PDB file of C-alpha atoms in Angstrom:
ATOM      1  CA  UNK A   1     -14.546   5.138  -2.090  1.00 91.00           C
ATOM      2  CA  UNK A   2     -10.416   5.755  -2.792  1.00 97.00           C
ATOM      3  CA  UNK A   3      -8.816   7.853  -0.654  1.00 98.00           C
ATOM      4  CA  UNK A   4      -4.927   9.104  -0.677  1.00 98.00           C
ATOM      5  CA  UNK A   5      -2.854   8.610   2.242  1.00 98.00           C
ATOM      6  CA  UNK A   6       0.434  10.668   2.218  1.00 98.00           C
ATOM      7  CA  UNK A   7       3.064   9.302   4.262  1.00 96.00           C
ATOM      8  CA  UNK A   8       4.611  11.847   6.527  1.00 95.00           C
ATOM      9  CA  UNK A   9       7.702   9.014   6.915  1.00 92.00           C
ATOM     10  CA  UNK A  10       9.260   9.969   3.494  1.00 93.00           C
ATOM     11  CA  UNK A  11       8.544  14.096   4.402  1.00 92.00           C
ATOM     12  CA  UNK A  12      11.542  16.422   5.406  1.00 92.00           C
ATOM     13  CA  UNK A  13      11.397  15.838   9.401  1.00 89.00           C
ATOM     14  CA  UNK A  14      12.634  19.718   9.669  1.00 91.00           C
ATOM     15  CA  UNK A  15       9.544  20.531   7.548  1.00 94.00           C
ATOM     16  CA  UNK A  16       6.572  18.498   9.214  1.00 95.00           C
ATOM     17  CA  UNK A  17       4.204  20.884   9.500  1.00 95.00           C
ATOM     18  CA  UNK A  18       4.634  21.931   6.274  1.00 96.00           C
ATOM     19  CA  UNK A  19       4.043  18.729   4.765  1.00 97.00           C
ATOM     20  CA  UNK A  20       0.784  18.150   6.737  1.00 97.00           C
ATOM     21  CA  UNK A  21      -0.490  21.426   5.474  1.00 97.00           C
ATOM     22  CA  UNK A  22       0.546  20.394   1.590  1.00 97.00           C
ATOM     23  CA  UNK A  23      -0.996  17.277   1.983  1.00 98.00           C
ATOM     24  CA  UNK A  24      -4.470  18.814   3.180  1.00 98.00           C
ATOM     25  CA  UNK A  25      -4.447  21.728   0.689  1.00 97.00           C
ATOM     26  CA  UNK A  26      -3.529  19.400  -2.275  1.00 97.00           C
ATOM     27  CA  UNK A  27      -6.911  17.433  -0.989  1.00 97.00           C
ATOM     28  CA  UNK A  28      -5.358  14.197   0.528  1.00 98.00           C
ATOM     29  CA  UNK A  29      -7.823  12.181   2.343  1.00 98.00           C
ATOM     30  CA  UNK A  30      -5.849  10.850   5.492  1.00 98.00           C
ATOM     31  CA  UNK A  31      -2.345  11.448   6.808  1.00 98.00           C
ATOM     32  CA  UNK A  32      -0.387   8.221   7.266  1.00 98.00           C
ATOM     33  CA  UNK A  33       2.199   7.846  10.093  1.00 97.00           C
ATOM     34  CA  UNK A  34       4.445   4.993   9.973  1.00 96.00           C
ATOM     35  CA  UNK A  35       5.581   3.990  13.878  1.00 96.00           C
ATOM     36  CA  UNK A  36       8.853   1.637  14.027  1.00 94.00           C
ATOM     37  CA  UNK A  37      10.273   0.746  17.256  1.00 94.00           C
ATOM     38  CA  UNK A  38      13.677  -1.015  15.509  1.00 91.00           C
ATOM     39  CA  UNK A  39      12.775  -4.349  17.159  1.00 92.00           C
ATOM     40  CA  UNK A  40      10.170  -5.309  14.807  1.00 93.00           C
ATOM     41  CA  UNK A  41      11.674  -3.594  11.773  1.00 90.00           C
ATOM     42  CA  UNK A  42      15.228  -2.565  11.937  1.00 88.00           C
ATOM     43  CA  UNK A  43      14.429   1.483  11.265  1.00 86.00           C
ATOM     44  CA  UNK A  44      13.058   3.492  14.430  1.00 87.00           C
ATOM     45  CA  UNK A  45      10.643   6.501  14.027  1.00 91.00           C
ATOM     46  CA  UNK A  46       8.051   8.630  15.645  1.00 91.00           C
ATOM     47  CA  UNK A  47       6.062   8.334  18.671  1.00 94.00           C
ATOM     48  CA  UNK A  48       2.964   9.199  20.144  1.00 97.00           C
ATOM     49  CA  UNK A  49       4.075  12.852  20.275  1.00 97.00           C
ATOM     50  CA  UNK A  50       4.272  13.586  16.711  1.00 96.00           C
ATOM     51  CA  UNK A  51       0.725  11.915  16.426  1.00 97.00           C
ATOM     52  CA  UNK A  52      -0.454  14.756  18.980  1.00 98.00           C
ATOM     53  CA  UNK A  53       1.708  17.875  17.137  1.00 97.00           C
ATOM     54  CA  UNK A  54       0.052  16.583  13.707  1.00 97.00           C
ATOM     55  CA  UNK A  55      -3.414  16.441  15.538  1.00 97.00           C
ATOM     56  CA  UNK A  56      -3.390  20.284  16.072  1.00 97.00           C
ATOM     57  CA  UNK A  57      -2.430  20.961  12.414  1.00 97.00           C
ATOM     58  CA  UNK A  58      -4.184  19.306  10.501  1.00 97.00           C
ATOM     59  CA  UNK A  59      -8.116  18.088   9.880  1.00 97.00           C
ATOM     60  CA  UNK A  60      -6.986  15.231   8.091  1.00 98.00           C
ATOM     61  CA  UNK A  61      -7.602  12.042   9.745  1.00 98.00           C
ATOM     62  CA  UNK A  62      -4.784  10.105  11.011  1.00 98.00           C
ATOM     63  CA  UNK A  63      -3.625   6.692   9.954  1.00 98.00           C
ATOM     64  CA  UNK A  64      -1.198   5.231  12.369  1.00 98.00           C
ATOM     65  CA  UNK A  65       0.055   2.181  11.215  1.00 98.00           C
ATOM     66  CA  UNK A  66       2.092   0.643  14.227  1.00 98.00           C
ATOM     67  CA  UNK A  67       5.472  -1.564  13.172  1.00 96.00           C
ATOM     68  CA  UNK A  68       6.239  -2.539  16.577  1.00 97.00           C
ATOM     69  CA  UNK A  69       6.975  -5.688  19.124  1.00 95.00           C
ATOM     70  CA  UNK A  70       4.059  -5.511  21.959  1.00 95.00           C
ATOM     71  CA  UNK A  71       1.556  -3.627  20.350  1.00 97.00           C
ATOM     72  CA  UNK A  72      -1.025  -3.643  22.930  1.00 97.00           C
ATOM     73  CA  UNK A  73       1.561  -1.797  25.005  1.00 97.00           C
ATOM     74  CA  UNK A  74       1.574   1.163  22.208  1.00 97.00           C
ATOM     75  CA  UNK A  75      -2.385   1.281  21.380  1.00 98.00           C
ATOM     76  CA  UNK A  76      -3.519   3.501  24.467  1.00 98.00           C
ATOM     77  CA  UNK A  77      -0.553   5.927  23.620  1.00 98.00           C
ATOM     78  CA  UNK A  78      -1.649   6.896  20.462  1.00 98.00           C
ATOM     79  CA  UNK A  79      -5.190   6.956  21.046  1.00 98.00           C
ATOM     80  CA  UNK A  80      -4.620   9.686  23.495  1.00 98.00           C
ATOM     81  CA  UNK A  81      -2.235  11.269  21.083  1.00 98.00           C
ATOM     82  CA  UNK A  82      -5.294  11.530  18.899  1.00 98.00           C
ATOM     83  CA  UNK A  83      -5.085   8.782  16.070  1.00 98.00           C
ATOM     84  CA  UNK A  84      -8.091   8.067  14.496  1.00 98.00           C
ATOM     85  CA  UNK A  85      -6.841   4.550  12.896  1.00 98.00           C
ATOM     86  CA  UNK A  86      -4.448   2.204  14.160  1.00 98.00           C
ATOM     87  CA  UNK A  87      -3.553  -0.838  12.402  1.00 98.00           C
ATOM     88  CA  UNK A  88      -0.998  -3.392  14.069  1.00 98.00           C
ATOM     89  CA  UNK A  89       0.844  -6.505  12.639  1.00 98.00           C
ATOM     90  CA  UNK A  90      -0.572  -9.552  12.746  1.00 98.00           C
ATOM     91  CA  UNK A  91       2.377 -10.688  12.456  1.00 97.00           C
ATOM     92  CA  UNK A  92       3.651  -9.133  16.071  1.00 97.00           C
ATOM     93  CA  UNK A  93       0.553  -9.311  17.941  1.00 96.00           C
ATOM     94  CA  UNK A  94       0.093 -12.467  20.380  1.00 95.00           C
ATOM     95  CA  UNK A  95      -3.620 -11.950  20.885  1.00 96.00           C
ATOM     96  CA  UNK A  96      -4.797 -10.564  17.870  1.00 97.00           C
ATOM     97  CA  UNK A  97      -8.575 -10.850  18.857  1.00 97.00           C
ATOM     98  CA  UNK A  98      -7.665  -8.846  22.140  1.00 98.00           C
ATOM     99  CA  UNK A  99      -5.545  -6.256  20.657  1.00 98.00           C
ATOM    100  CA  UNK A 100      -8.227  -5.223  17.874  1.00 98.00           C
ATOM    101  CA  UNK A 101     -10.795  -5.066  20.506  1.00 98.00           C
ATOM    102  CA  UNK A 102      -8.837  -2.693  22.489  1.00 98.00           C
ATOM    103  CA  UNK A 103      -8.405  -0.535  19.247  1.00 98.00           C
ATOM    104  CA  UNK A 104     -12.286  -0.413  18.878  1.00 98.00           C
ATOM    105  CA  UNK A 105     -13.063   0.021  22.466  1.00 98.00           C
ATOM    106  CA  UNK A 106     -11.222   3.299  22.141  1.00 98.00           C
ATOM    107  CA  UNK A 107     -13.572   4.094  19.130  1.00 98.00           C
ATOM    108  CA  UNK A 108     -10.569   4.122  16.799  1.00 98.00           C
ATOM    109  CA  UNK A 109     -11.116   2.200  13.582  1.00 98.00           C
ATOM    110  CA  UNK A 110      -8.776  -1.071  13.903  1.00 98.00           C
ATOM    111  CA  UNK A 111      -7.227  -2.829  11.265  1.00 98.00           C
ATOM    112  CA  UNK A 112      -5.127  -5.673  10.414  1.00 98.00           C
ATOM    113  CA  UNK A 113      -1.673  -5.246   8.265  1.00 98.00           C
ATOM    114  CA  UNK A 114       0.304  -8.045   6.665  1.00 98.00           C
ATOM    115  CA  UNK A 115       4.041  -8.277   5.396  1.00 97.00           C
ATOM    116  CA  UNK A 116       4.442  -9.363   1.696  1.00 97.00           C
ATOM    117  CA  UNK A 117       5.191 -12.862   2.608  1.00 95.00           C
ATOM    118  CA  UNK A 118       2.296 -13.267   5.345  1.00 97.00           C
ATOM    119  CA  UNK A 119      -0.783 -15.063   3.744  1.00 97.00           C
ATOM    120  CA  UNK A 120      -4.084 -13.493   4.011  1.00 97.00           C
ATOM    121  CA  UNK A 121      -5.857 -16.712   4.811  1.00 97.00           C
ATOM    122  CA  UNK A 122      -4.414 -16.546   8.627  1.00 97.00           C
ATOM    123  CA  UNK A 123      -7.084 -13.316   9.245  1.00 96.00           C
ATOM    124  CA  UNK A 124      -9.940 -15.986   8.928  1.00 96.00           C
ATOM    125  CA  UNK A 125     -10.890 -15.661  12.464  1.00 96.00           C
ATOM    126  CA  UNK A 126     -10.703 -12.086  12.913  1.00 97.00           C
ATOM    127  CA  UNK A 127     -11.980 -10.613   9.462  1.00 98.00           C
ATOM    128  CA  UNK A 128     -15.293  -9.802  10.281  1.00 97.00           C
ATOM    129  CA  UNK A 129     -14.196  -7.456  13.087  1.00 98.00           C
ATOM    130  CA  UNK A 130     -12.094  -5.531  11.017  1.00 98.00           C
ATOM    131  CA  UNK A 131     -12.490  -1.819   9.966  1.00 98.00           C
ATOM    132  CA  UNK A 132      -9.792  -1.778   7.087  1.00 98.00           C
ATOM    133  CA  UNK A 133      -6.720  -3.984   5.910  1.00 98.00           C
ATOM    134  CA  UNK A 134      -3.449  -2.916   5.277  1.00 98.00           C
ATOM    135  CA  UNK A 135      -0.984  -4.917   2.826  1.00 98.00           C
ATOM    136  CA  UNK A 136       2.660  -4.155   2.969  1.00 97.00           C
ATOM    137  CA  UNK A 137       3.333  -4.407  -0.617  1.00 96.00           C
ATOM    138  CA  UNK A 138       6.964  -3.664   0.145  1.00 95.00           C
ATOM    139  CA  UNK A 139       9.235  -5.423   3.314  1.00 91.00           C
ATOM    140  CA  UNK A 140       8.341  -2.913   5.931  1.00 83.00           C
ATOM    141  CA  UNK A 141      11.077  -0.611   7.618  1.00 74.00           C
ATOM    142  CA  UNK A 142      12.158   1.701   5.021  1.00 72.00           C
ATOM    143  CA  UNK A 143      10.729   4.288   2.613  1.00 71.00           C
ATOM    144  CA  UNK A 144      11.531   4.405  -1.028  1.00 72.00           C
ATOM    145  CA  UNK A 145      11.169   0.776  -1.688  1.00 79.00           C
ATOM    146  CA  UNK A 146      10.007  -0.625  -5.131  1.00 90.00           C
ATOM    147  CA  UNK A 147       6.357  -2.509  -5.358  1.00 92.00           C
ATOM    148  CA  UNK A 148       6.585  -6.383  -5.178  1.00 94.00           C
ATOM    149  CA  UNK A 149       4.741  -7.151  -8.574  1.00 94.00           C
ATOM    150  CA  UNK A 150       3.227 -10.227  -6.569  1.00 95.00           C
ATOM    151  CA  UNK A 151       1.110  -8.073  -4.402  1.00 96.00           C
ATOM    152  CA  UNK A 152      -1.267  -7.306  -7.267  1.00 97.00           C
ATOM    153  CA  UNK A 153      -2.377 -10.626  -7.393  1.00 97.00           C
ATOM    154  CA  UNK A 154      -2.981 -10.714  -3.084  1.00 98.00           C
ATOM    155  CA  UNK A 155      -4.583  -7.839  -3.533  1.00 98.00           C
ATOM    156  CA  UNK A 156      -7.119  -9.094  -6.092  1.00 98.00           C
ATOM    157  CA  UNK A 157      -7.090 -12.484  -3.765  1.00 98.00           C
ATOM    158  CA  UNK A 158      -8.157 -10.281  -0.714  1.00 98.00           C
ATOM    159  CA  UNK A 159     -10.693  -8.671  -2.580  1.00 98.00           C
ATOM    160  CA  UNK A 160     -12.539 -11.359  -3.681  1.00 98.00           C
ATOM    161  CA  UNK A 161     -12.516 -13.043  -0.193  1.00 98.00           C
ATOM    162  CA  UNK A 162     -13.994  -9.803   1.385  1.00 98.00           C
ATOM    163  CA  UNK A 163     -16.761  -9.535  -1.625  1.00 97.00           C
ATOM    164  CA  UNK A 164     -17.287 -13.142  -0.840  1.00 97.00           C
ATOM    165  CA  UNK A 165     -18.057 -12.899   2.882  1.00 96.00           C
ATOM    166  CA  UNK A 166     -20.727  -9.844   1.559  1.00 97.00           C
ATOM    167  CA  UNK A 167     -18.268  -7.790   3.633  1.00 98.00           C
ATOM    168  CA  UNK A 168     -17.327  -3.527   3.157  1.00 96.00           C
ATOM    169  CA  UNK A 169     -13.743  -3.842   4.227  1.00 98.00           C
ATOM    170  CA  UNK A 170     -11.154  -1.328   2.264  1.00 98.00           C
ATOM    171  CA  UNK A 171      -7.944  -2.721   1.400  1.00 98.00           C
ATOM    172  CA  UNK A 172      -5.016  -0.334   2.376  1.00 98.00           C
ATOM    173  CA  UNK A 173      -1.846  -1.312   0.664  1.00 98.00           C
ATOM    174  CA  UNK A 174       1.284   0.532   1.684  1.00 96.00           C
ATOM    175  CA  UNK A 175       4.824   0.581  -0.403  1.00 91.00           C
ATOM    176  CA  UNK A 176       5.805   1.567  -3.821  1.00 93.00           C
ATOM    177  CA  UNK A 177       2.668   3.577  -5.097  1.00 96.00           C
ATOM    178  CA  UNK A 178       3.531   5.735  -7.609  1.00 96.00           C
ATOM    179  CA  UNK A 179       1.520   7.793 -10.104  1.00 96.00           C
ATOM    180  CA  UNK A 180       2.385   4.955 -12.698  1.00 96.00           C
ATOM    181  CA  UNK A 181       0.801   1.810 -11.130  1.00 96.00           C
ATOM    182  CA  UNK A 182      -2.015   3.537  -9.643  1.00 96.00           C
ATOM    183  CA  UNK A 183      -4.898   2.536 -11.887  1.00 97.00           C
ATOM    184  CA  UNK A 184      -3.706  -0.961 -11.790  1.00 97.00           C
ATOM    185  CA  UNK A 185      -3.548  -0.905  -8.195  1.00 98.00           C
ATOM    186  CA  UNK A 186      -7.013   0.510  -7.964  1.00 97.00           C
ATOM    187  CA  UNK A 187      -8.309  -2.264 -10.495  1.00 97.00           C
ATOM    188  CA  UNK A 188      -6.469  -4.970  -7.879  1.00 97.00           C
ATOM    189  CA  UNK A 189      -9.220  -3.911  -5.481  1.00 97.00           C
ATOM    190  CA  UNK A 190      -7.292  -1.198  -3.359  1.00 98.00           C
ATOM    191  CA  UNK A 191      -9.096   1.569  -1.943  1.00 98.00           C
ATOM    192  CA  UNK A 192      -6.380   3.371   0.247  1.00 98.00           C
ATOM    193  CA  UNK A 193      -2.979   3.940  -0.990  1.00 98.00           C
ATOM    194  CA  UNK A 194      -0.110   4.987   0.743  1.00 98.00           C
ATOM    195  CA  UNK A 195       2.600   7.110  -1.099  1.00 97.00           C
ATOM    196  CA  UNK A 196       5.493   8.640   0.542  1.00 94.00           C
ATOM    197  CA  UNK A 197       8.635   9.164  -1.346  1.00 94.00           C
ATOM    198  CA  UNK A 198       6.570   9.331  -4.847  1.00 95.00           C
ATOM    199  CA  UNK A 199       4.840  12.358  -3.097  1.00 97.00           C
ATOM    200  CA  UNK A 200       7.224  14.223  -0.812  1.00 96.00           C
ATOM    201  CA  UNK A 201      10.481  12.854  -3.125  1.00 93.00           C
ATOM    202  CA  UNK A 202       9.016  15.423  -6.196  1.00 93.00           C
ATOM    203  CA  UNK A 203       9.743  18.818  -6.080  1.00 94.00           C
ATOM    204  CA  UNK A 204       6.177  19.838  -6.241  1.00 96.00           C
ATOM    205  CA  UNK A 205       4.420  17.327  -3.376  1.00 97.00           C
ATOM    206  CA  UNK A 206       1.254  19.161  -4.103  1.00 97.00           C
ATOM    207  CA  UNK A 207       0.801  18.816  -7.514  1.00 97.00           C
ATOM    208  CA  UNK A 208       1.346  15.149  -7.356  1.00 97.00           C
ATOM    209  CA  UNK A 209      -1.409  14.545  -4.558  1.00 98.00           C
ATOM    210  CA  UNK A 210      -3.221  16.519  -7.404  1.00 97.00           C
ATOM    211  CA  UNK A 211      -2.558  14.123  -9.853  1.00 97.00           C
ATOM    212  CA  UNK A 212      -3.454  11.058  -7.902  1.00 97.00           C
ATOM    213  CA  UNK A 213      -6.479  12.426  -6.951  1.00 97.00           C
ATOM    214  CA  UNK A 214      -7.275  13.037 -10.992  1.00 96.00           C
ATOM    215  CA  UNK A 215      -6.716   9.412 -11.417  1.00 96.00           C
ATOM    216  CA  UNK A 216      -9.269   8.793  -8.755  1.00 96.00           C
ATOM    217  CA  UNK A 217     -12.101  11.128 -10.138  1.00 93.00           C
ATOM    218  CA  UNK A 218     -11.719   8.670 -13.333  1.00 88.00           C
ATOM    219  CA  UNK A 219     -12.534   5.857 -11.386  1.00 88.00           C
ATOM    220  CA  UNK A 220     -15.305   7.230  -9.402  1.00 83.00           C
ATOM    221  CA  UNK A 221     -17.262   8.703 -12.917  1.00 74.00           C
ATOM    222  CA  UNK A 222     -17.320   5.174 -14.389  1.00 66.00           C
TER     223      UNK A 222
END
């Protein structure tokens, strides 16, 4: 199942409620929320209060991406706020298995996120514990960046590894996703596509999401 996850980071912060409603009405599958602490990445974004507010106004599952140092401190906060999926960075977690276990104890989907230059083999001992994997396809910290082309092969390698292990773990990608490269990314093995500026940077975000869903339908029919 291929899913579209609009990233609220690229929405107009004064109209985040409108952005969430547009995403839901246009047929988005998830709402992606980037949490940045100003330490693990240079930018500073949202806290659990935003997640709690979004939980009240949308039925879309909330996909919370923690780009933070000491993710174990933040996991309970975003569980309480209403996150449905929580991903933490392998690079930021001192005890990755312990942190993933904590997310699952809260009955949330647990994912590991990797920066573009982080090798996938570092997930070897945690792979079977994961509900999804988030590959960053730009360097994290800012929206609106261009897709790093070398990530195509990384997605394919990860997909082959997952299939070789006879596992069902969706690959999520975040960074540089747009209408023009969606088909190639899906063919690489992507199942969850996070898109921010390519949706909310357009004059008609609703229409863009609908076009993305049309691309997804072509693959579902084939």
